[in-house]
mmCIF file of C-alpha atoms in Angstrom:
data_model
loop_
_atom_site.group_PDB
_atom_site.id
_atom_site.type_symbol
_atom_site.label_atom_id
_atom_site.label_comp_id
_atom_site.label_asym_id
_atom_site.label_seq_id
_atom_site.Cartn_x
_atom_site.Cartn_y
_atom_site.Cartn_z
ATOM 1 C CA UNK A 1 88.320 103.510 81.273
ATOM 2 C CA UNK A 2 87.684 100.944 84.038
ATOM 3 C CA UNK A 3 83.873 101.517 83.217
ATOM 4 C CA UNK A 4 85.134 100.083 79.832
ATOM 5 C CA UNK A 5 86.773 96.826 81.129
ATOM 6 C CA UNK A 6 83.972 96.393 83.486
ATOM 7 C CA UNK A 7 81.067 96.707 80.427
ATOM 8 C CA UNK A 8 83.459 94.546 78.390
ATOM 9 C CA UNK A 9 83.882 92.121 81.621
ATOM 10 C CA UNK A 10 79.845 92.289 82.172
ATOM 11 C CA UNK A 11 78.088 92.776 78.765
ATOM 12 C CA UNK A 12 80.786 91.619 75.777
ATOM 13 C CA UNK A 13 80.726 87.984 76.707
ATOM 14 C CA UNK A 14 80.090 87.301 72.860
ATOM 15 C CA UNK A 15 82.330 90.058 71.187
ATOM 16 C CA UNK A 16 85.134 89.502 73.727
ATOM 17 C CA UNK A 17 84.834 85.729 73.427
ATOM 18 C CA UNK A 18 86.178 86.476 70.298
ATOM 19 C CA UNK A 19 87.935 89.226 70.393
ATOM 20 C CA UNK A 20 90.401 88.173 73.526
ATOM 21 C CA UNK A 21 92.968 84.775 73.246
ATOM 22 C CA UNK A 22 92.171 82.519 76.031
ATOM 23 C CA UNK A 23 96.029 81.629 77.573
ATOM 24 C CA UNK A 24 95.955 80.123 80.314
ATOM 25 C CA UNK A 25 93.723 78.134 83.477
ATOM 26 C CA UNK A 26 92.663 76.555 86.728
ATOM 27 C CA UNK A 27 90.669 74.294 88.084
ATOM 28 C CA UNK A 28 86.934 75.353 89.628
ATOM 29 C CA UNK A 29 85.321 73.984 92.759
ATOM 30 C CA UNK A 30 81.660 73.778 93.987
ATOM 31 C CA UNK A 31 80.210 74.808 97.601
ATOM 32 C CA UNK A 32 76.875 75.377 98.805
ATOM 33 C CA UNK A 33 75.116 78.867 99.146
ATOM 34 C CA UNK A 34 72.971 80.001 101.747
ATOM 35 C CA UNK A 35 70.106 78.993 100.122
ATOM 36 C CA UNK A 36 71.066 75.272 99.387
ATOM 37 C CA UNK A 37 71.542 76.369 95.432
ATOM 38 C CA UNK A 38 74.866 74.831 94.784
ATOM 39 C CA UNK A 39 77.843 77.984 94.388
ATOM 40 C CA UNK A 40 80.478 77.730 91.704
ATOM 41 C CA UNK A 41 83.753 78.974 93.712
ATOM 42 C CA UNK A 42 87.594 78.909 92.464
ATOM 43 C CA UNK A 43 90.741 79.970 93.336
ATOM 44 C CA UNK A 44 93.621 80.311 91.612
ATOM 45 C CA UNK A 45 97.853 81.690 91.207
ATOM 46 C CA UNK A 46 99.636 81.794 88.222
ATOM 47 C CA UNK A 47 102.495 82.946 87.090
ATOM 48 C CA UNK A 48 100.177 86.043 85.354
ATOM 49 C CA UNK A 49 97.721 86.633 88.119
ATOM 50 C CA UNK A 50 95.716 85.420 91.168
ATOM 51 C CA UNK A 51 92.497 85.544 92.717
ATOM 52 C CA UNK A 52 89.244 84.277 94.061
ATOM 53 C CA UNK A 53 85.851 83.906 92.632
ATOM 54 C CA UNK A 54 82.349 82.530 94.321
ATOM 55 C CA UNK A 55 79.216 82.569 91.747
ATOM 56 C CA UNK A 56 75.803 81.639 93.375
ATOM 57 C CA UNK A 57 72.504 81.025 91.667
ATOM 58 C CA UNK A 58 70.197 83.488 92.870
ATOM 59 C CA UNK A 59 66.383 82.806 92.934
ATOM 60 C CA UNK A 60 65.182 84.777 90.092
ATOM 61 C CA UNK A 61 67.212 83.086 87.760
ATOM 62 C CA UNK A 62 70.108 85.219 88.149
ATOM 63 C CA UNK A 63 73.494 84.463 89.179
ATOM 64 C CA UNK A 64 75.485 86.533 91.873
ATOM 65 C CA UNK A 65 79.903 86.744 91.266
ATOM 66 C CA UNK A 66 81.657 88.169 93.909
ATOM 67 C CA UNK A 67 86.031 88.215 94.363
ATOM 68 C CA UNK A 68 88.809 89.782 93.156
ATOM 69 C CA UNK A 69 91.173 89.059 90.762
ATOM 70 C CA UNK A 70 94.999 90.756 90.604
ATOM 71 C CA UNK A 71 97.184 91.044 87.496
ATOM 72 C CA UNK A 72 100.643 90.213 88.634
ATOM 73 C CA UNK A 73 102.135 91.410 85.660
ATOM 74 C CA UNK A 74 100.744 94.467 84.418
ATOM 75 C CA UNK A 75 103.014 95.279 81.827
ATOM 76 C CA UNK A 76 101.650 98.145 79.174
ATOM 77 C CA UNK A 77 99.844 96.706 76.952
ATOM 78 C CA UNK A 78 99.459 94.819 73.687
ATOM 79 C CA UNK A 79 103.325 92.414 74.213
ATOM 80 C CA UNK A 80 104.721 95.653 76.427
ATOM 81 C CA UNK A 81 107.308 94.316 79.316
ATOM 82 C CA UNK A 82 106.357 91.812 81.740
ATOM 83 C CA UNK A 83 103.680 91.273 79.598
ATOM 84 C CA UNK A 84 100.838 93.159 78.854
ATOM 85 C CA UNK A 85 97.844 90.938 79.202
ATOM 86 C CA UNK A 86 94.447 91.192 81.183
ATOM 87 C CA UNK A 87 94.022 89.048 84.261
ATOM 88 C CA UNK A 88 90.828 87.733 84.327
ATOM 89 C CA UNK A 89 87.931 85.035 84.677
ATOM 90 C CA UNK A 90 86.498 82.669 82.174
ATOM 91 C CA UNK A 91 82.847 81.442 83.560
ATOM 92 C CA UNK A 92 81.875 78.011 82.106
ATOM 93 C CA UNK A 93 78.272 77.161 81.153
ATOM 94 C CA UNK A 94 78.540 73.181 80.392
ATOM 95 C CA UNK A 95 77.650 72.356 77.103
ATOM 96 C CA UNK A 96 76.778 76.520 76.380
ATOM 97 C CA UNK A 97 80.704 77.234 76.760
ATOM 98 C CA UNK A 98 81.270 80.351 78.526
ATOM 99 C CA UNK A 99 81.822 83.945 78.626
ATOM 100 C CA UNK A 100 84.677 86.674 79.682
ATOM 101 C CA UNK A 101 83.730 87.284 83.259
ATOM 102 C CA UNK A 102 85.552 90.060 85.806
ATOM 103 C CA UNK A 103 89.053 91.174 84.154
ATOM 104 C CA UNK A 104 91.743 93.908 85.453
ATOM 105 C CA UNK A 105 93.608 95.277 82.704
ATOM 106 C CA UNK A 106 96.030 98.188 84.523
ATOM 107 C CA UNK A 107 97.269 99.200 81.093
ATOM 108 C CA UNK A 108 93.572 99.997 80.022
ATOM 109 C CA UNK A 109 93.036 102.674 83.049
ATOM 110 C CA UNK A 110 94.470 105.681 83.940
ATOM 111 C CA UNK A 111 95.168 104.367 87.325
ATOM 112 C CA UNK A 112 96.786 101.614 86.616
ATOM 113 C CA UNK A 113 95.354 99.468 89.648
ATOM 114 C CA UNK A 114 95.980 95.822 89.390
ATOM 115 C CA UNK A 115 93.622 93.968 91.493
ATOM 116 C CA UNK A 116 90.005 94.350 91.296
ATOM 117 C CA UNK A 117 87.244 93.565 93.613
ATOM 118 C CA UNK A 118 83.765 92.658 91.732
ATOM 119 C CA UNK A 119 80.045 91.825 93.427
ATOM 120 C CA UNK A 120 77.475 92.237 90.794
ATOM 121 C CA UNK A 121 74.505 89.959 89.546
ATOM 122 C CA UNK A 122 73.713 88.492 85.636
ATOM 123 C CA UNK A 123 71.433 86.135 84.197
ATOM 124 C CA UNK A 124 73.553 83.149 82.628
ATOM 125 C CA UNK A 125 72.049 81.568 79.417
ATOM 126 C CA UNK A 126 73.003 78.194 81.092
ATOM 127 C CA UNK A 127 73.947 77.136 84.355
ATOM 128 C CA UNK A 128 77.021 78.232 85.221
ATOM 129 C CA UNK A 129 79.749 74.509 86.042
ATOM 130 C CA UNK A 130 82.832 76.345 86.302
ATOM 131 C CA UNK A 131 85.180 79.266 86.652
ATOM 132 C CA UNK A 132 88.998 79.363 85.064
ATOM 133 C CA UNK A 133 91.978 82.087 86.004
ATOM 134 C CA UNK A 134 93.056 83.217 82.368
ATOM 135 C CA UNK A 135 95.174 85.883 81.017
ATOM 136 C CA UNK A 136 93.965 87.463 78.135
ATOM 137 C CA UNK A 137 94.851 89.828 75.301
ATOM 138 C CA UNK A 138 92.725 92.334 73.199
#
């Protein structure tokens, strides 16, 4: 099941954009990366969830996310006590929006962890401007 959140995270930007209600968010920062490409990094602690993000531009076009995020209210699912919502990223693209980026959903997995650590590479369809600490709910 956390193969699930993770493809949903990764390759459902468009379906889950839709799919998920965007609740709640924080403010992004920018920092440079190694390679003088400016980094997209945020922070964030709400009442939901917390966590940490850093999103580089890589040179072949892709982009690299690594962090964690932690859902401080796991609940079980779908309105169940605290109160049953994802905690997640949104990645902004400027004027292209955004997408769903890494999530933990401990109702969705039989193991119920609530934080999750993510390092993985994609190829934005705009550059991304921003990152926002959201709770969400399928």
């Amino acid at each position: 099941m956390r193969r699930f959140v993770r493809t949903l995270a990764l390759t459902g930007a468009t379906a889950a954009a839709g799919a998920l209600t965007l609740l709640a968010a924080a403010p992004g920062a920018q920092a440079a990366s190694s390679d003088g490409a400016a980094c997209v990094t945020a922070a964030g602690t709400k009442s939901f969830g917390r966590g940490e993000i850093s999103m580089c531009p890589q040179s072949d076009g892709t982009t690299r996310v690594t962090g964690w995020v932690e859902d401080l209210l796991p609940g079980k699912g779908w309105g169940g006590t605290p109160d049953g919502r994802c905690a997640g990223w949104w990645i902004e693209m400027g004027a292209q929006g955004g997408m769903v980026g890494p999530l933990v959903c401990p109702h969705f997995t039989s193991s119920h962890e609530t934080t999750y650590k993510f390092d993985y590479t994609f190829k934005p369809k705009a550059p991304v401007t921003g990152a926002k600490l959201n709770a969400f709910t399928a």
